[in-house]
CSV table of C-alpha atoms and ligand atoms in Angstrom, one decimal:
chain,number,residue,atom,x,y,z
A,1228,UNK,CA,91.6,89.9,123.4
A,1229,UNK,CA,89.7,90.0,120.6
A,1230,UNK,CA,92.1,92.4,119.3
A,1231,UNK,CA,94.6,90.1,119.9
A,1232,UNK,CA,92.5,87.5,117.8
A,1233,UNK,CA,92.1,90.1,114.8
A,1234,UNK,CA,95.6,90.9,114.7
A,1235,UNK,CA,96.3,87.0,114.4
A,1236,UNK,CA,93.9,86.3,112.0
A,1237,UNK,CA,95.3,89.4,109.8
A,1238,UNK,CA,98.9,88.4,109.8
A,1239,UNK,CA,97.9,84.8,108.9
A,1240,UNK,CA,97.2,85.7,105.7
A,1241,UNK,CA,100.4,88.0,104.8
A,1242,UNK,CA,102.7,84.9,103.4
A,1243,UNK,CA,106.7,86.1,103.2
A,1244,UNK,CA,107.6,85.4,99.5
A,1245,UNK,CA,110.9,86.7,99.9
A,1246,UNK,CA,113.2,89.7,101.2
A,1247,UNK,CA,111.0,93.0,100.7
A,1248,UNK,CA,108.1,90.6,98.5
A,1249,UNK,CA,105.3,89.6,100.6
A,1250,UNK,CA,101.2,87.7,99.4
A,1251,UNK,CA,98.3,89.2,100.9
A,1252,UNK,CA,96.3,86.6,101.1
A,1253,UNK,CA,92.3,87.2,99.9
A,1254,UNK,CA,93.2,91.1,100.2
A,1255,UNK,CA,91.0,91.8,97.3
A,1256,UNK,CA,88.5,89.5,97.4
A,1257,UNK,CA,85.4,92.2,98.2
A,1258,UNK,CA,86.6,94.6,95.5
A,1259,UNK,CA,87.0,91.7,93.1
A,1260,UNK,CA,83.4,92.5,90.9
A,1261,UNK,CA,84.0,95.6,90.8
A,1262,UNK,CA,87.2,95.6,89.4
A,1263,UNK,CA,86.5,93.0,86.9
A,1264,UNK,CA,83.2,94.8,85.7
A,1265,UNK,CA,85.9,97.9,85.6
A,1266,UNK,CA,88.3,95.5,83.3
A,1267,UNK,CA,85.5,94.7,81.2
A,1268,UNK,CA,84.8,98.7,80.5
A,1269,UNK,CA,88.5,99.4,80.0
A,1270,UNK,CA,88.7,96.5,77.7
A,1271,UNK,CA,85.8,98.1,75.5
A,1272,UNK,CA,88.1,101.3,74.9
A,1273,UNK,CA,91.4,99.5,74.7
A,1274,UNK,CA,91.5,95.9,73.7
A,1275,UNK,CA,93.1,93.1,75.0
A,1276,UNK,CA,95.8,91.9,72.2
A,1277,UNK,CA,98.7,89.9,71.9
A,1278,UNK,CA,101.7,91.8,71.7
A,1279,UNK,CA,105.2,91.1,70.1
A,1280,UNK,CA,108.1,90.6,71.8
A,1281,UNK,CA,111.2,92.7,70.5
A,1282,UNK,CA,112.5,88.8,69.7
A,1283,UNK,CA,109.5,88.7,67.4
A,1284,UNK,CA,107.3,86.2,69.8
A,1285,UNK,CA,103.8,86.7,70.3
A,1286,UNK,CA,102.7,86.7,74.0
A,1287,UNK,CA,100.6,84.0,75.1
A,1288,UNK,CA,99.1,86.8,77.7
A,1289,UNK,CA,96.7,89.0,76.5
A,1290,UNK,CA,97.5,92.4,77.5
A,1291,UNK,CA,96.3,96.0,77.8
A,1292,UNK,CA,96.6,99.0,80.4
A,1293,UNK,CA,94.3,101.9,82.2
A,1294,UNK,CA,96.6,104.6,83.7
A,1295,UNK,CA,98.3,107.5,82.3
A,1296,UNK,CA,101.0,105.6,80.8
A,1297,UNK,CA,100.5,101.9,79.9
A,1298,UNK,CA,103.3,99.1,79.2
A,1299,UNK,CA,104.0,97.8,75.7
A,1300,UNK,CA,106.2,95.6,73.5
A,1301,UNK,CA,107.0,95.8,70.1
A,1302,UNK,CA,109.7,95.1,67.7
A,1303,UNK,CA,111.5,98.2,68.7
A,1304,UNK,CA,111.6,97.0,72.8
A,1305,UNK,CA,109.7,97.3,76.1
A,1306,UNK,CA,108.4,100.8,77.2
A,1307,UNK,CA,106.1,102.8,78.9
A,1308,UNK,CA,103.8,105.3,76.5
A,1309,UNK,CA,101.0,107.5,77.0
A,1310,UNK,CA,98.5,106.2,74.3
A,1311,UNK,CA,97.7,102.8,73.1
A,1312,UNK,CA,99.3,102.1,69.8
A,1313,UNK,CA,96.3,100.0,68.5
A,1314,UNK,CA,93.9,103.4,68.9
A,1315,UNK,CA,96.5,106.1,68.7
A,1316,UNK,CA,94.1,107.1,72.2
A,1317,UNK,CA,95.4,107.7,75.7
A,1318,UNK,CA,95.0,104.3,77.8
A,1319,UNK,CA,91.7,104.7,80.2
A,1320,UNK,CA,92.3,106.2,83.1
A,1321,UNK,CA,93.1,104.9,86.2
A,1322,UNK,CA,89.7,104.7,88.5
A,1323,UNK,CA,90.0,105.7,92.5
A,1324,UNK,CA,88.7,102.0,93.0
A,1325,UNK,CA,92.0,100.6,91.2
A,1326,UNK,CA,94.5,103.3,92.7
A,1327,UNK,CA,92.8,103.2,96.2
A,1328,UNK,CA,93.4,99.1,96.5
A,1329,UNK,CA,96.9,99.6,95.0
A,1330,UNK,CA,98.0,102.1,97.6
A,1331,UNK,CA,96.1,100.1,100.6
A,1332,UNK,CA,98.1,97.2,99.5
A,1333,UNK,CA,101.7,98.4,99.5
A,1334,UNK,CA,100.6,100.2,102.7
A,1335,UNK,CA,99.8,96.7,104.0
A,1336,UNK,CA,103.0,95.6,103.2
A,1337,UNK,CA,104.9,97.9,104.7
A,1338,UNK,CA,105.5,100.3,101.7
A,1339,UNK,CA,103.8,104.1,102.4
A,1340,UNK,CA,103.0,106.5,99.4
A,1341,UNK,CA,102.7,104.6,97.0
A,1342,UNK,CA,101.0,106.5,93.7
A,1343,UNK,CA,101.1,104.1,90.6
A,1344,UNK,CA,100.3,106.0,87.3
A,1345,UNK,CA,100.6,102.6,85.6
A,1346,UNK,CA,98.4,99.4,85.5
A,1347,UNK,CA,99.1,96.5,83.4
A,1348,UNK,CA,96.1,94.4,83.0
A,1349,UNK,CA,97.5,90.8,81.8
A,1350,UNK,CA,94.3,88.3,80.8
A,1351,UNK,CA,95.4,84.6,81.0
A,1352,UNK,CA,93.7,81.9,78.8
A,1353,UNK,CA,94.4,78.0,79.3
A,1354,UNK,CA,97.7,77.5,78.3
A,1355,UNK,CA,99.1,81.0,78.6
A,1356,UNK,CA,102.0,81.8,80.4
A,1357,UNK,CA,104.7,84.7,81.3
A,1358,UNK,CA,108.0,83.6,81.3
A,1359,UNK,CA,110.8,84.6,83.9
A,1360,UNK,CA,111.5,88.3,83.6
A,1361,UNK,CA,112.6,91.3,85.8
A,1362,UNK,CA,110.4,94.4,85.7
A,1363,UNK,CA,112.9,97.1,85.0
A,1364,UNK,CA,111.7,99.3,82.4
A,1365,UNK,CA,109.9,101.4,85.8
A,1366,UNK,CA,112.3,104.6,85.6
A,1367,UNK,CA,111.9,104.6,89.5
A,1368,UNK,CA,112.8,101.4,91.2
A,1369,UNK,CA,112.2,102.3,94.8
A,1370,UNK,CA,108.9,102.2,94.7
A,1371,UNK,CA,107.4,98.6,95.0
A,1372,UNK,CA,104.9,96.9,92.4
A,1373,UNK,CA,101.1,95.5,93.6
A,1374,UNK,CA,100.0,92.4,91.8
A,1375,UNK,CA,96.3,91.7,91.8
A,1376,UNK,CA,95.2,87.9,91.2
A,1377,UNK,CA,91.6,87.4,89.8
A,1378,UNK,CA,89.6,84.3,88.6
A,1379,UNK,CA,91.3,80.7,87.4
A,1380,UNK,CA,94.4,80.3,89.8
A,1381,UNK,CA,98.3,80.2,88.9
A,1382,UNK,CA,100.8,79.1,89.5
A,1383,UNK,CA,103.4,82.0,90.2
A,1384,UNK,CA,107.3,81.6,89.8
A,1385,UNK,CA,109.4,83.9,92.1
A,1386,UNK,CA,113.5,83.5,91.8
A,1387,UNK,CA,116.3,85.5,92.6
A,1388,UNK,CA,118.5,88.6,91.2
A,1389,UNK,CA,120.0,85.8,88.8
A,1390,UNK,CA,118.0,84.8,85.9
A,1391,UNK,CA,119.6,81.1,86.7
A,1392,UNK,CA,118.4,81.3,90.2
A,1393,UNK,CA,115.4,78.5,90.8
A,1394,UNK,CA,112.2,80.0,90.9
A,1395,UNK,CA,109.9,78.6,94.0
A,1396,UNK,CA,106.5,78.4,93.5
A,1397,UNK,CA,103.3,80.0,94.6
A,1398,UNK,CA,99.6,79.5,93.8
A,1399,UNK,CA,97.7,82.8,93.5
A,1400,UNK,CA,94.6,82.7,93.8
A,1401,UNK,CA,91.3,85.4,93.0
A,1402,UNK,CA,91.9,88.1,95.3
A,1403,UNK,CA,95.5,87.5,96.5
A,1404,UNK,CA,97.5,90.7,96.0
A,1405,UNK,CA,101.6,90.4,96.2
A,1406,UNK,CA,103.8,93.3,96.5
A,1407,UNK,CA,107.2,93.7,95.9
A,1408,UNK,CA,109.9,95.8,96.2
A,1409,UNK,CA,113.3,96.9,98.5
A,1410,UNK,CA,115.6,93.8,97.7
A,1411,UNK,CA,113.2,92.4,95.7
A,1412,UNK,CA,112.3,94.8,93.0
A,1413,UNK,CA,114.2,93.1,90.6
A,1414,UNK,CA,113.9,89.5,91.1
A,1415,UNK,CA,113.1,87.2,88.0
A,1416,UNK,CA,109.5,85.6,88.5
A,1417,UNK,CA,107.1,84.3,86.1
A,1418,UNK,CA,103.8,82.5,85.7
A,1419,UNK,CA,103.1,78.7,84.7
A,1420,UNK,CA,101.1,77.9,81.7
A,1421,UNK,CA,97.3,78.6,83.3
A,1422,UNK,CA,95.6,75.1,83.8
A,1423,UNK,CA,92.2,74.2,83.3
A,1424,UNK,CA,89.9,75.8,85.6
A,1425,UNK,CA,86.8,77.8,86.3
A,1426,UNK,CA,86.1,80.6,88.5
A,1427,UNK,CA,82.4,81.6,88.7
A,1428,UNK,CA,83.1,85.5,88.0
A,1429,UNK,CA,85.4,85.1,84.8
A,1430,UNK,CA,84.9,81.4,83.7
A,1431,UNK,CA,88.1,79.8,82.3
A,1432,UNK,CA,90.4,82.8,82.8
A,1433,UNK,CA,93.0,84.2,85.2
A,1434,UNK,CA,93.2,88.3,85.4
A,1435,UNK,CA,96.1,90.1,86.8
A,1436,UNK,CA,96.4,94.2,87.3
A,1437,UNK,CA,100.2,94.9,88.0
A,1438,UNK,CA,100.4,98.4,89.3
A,1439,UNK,CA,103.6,100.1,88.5
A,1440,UNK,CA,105.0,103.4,89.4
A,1441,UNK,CA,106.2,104.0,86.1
A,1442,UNK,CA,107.7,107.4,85.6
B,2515,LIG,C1,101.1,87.9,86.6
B,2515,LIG,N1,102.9,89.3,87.1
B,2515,LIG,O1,100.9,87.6,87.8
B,2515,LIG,C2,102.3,88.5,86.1
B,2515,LIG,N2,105.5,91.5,87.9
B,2515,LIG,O2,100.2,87.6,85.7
B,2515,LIG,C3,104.1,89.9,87.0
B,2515,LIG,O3,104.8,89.8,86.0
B,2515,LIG,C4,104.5,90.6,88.1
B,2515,LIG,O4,102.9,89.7,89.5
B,2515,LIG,C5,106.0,92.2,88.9
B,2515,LIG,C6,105.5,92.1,90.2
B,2515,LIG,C7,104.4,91.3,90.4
B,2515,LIG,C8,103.9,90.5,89.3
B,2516,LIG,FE1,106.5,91.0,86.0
């Protein structure tokens, strides 16, 4: 019975996004300190910036990466590389805490295996925002992605295949982790410009680790 009870309790906070994309609700909640104490450290060896988009746009996101290869955008386009450009260093690496949660995540949701050698740590002020976009410069797209929610929540968009599919919306909130992949691995999603808010471990801002399988 009580098993029974546990089981419910566990399945009420898995929330069906779409086809093969699924929210684990709270999922990292207890890890959440740690990893934004980790954040902090990998933020001391490679900065958050602003990065241009090959349009010439400057993200509203602040963005950097821990991993052996980290995602970046310049004028010359989207790509995966093995050292940030800003310190000509490799990215920090990826800690057991980050990879461990990553891999009990898509595990959770159905997806065995997976070994992400990427994490791209997006830092959300007031105002910021990521607009609608496939992730599709992964050169392995079986392989699903874990999204890791911390602090101020968003609002997250999630559409179809077609860019001119309307998005639904979500609110993530600290410690929600969605996963996606199968049928969903390319759908367009974004996130709303971040509101005003305050979350006792990382004041006005949203964090989000998006753990890729990159290579
Ligand atoms: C964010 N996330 O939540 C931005 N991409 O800040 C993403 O762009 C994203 O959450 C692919 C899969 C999950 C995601
Ligand atoms: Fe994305």
């Amino acid at each position: 019975m009580t098993g029974d009870l546990l089981a419910g309790l566990m399945t009420a906070s898995v929330e069906d996004l779409a086809d093969g994309a699924v929210l684990l609700r709270g999922f990292a909640v207890a890890e959440a300190p740690a990893l934004l104490a980790e954040i902090t450290a990998i933020a001391e060896a490679a900065p958050f910036r602003h990065l241009i988009t090959p349009g010439g746009f400057r993200m509203s996101v602040a963005m950097t990466n821990c991993g052996a290869v980290g995602w970046i955008s310049d004028r010359r386009g989207y790509r995966y590389g093995a050292d940030d450009p800003e310190t000509g260093c490799p990215w920090p690496a990826m800690s057991p805490l980050f990879r461990d949660l990553a891999g009990r995540a898509a595990q959770a949701a159905g997806f065995s295996g997976f070994a992400p050698e990427a994490c791209l740590i997006n830092r959300y002020a007031p105002g910021a925002r990521l607009t609608l976009h496939q992730d599709r410069d992964e050169g392995n797209l079986s392989h699903p992605i874990v999204s890791v929610s911390l602090g101020v929540p968003a609002t997250f968009l999630f559409g179809g295949l077609d860019r001119k599919d309307k998005p639904r919306r979500f609110r993530v909130d600290h410690g929600d982790v969605a996963v996606w992949g199968g049928p969903s691995r390319l759908a367009f999603h974004g996130v709303d410009a971040l509101k005003q808010g305050h979350h006792d471990l990382t004041g006005q801002l949203r964090y989000n680790l998006t753990f890729r399988k990159a290579l």
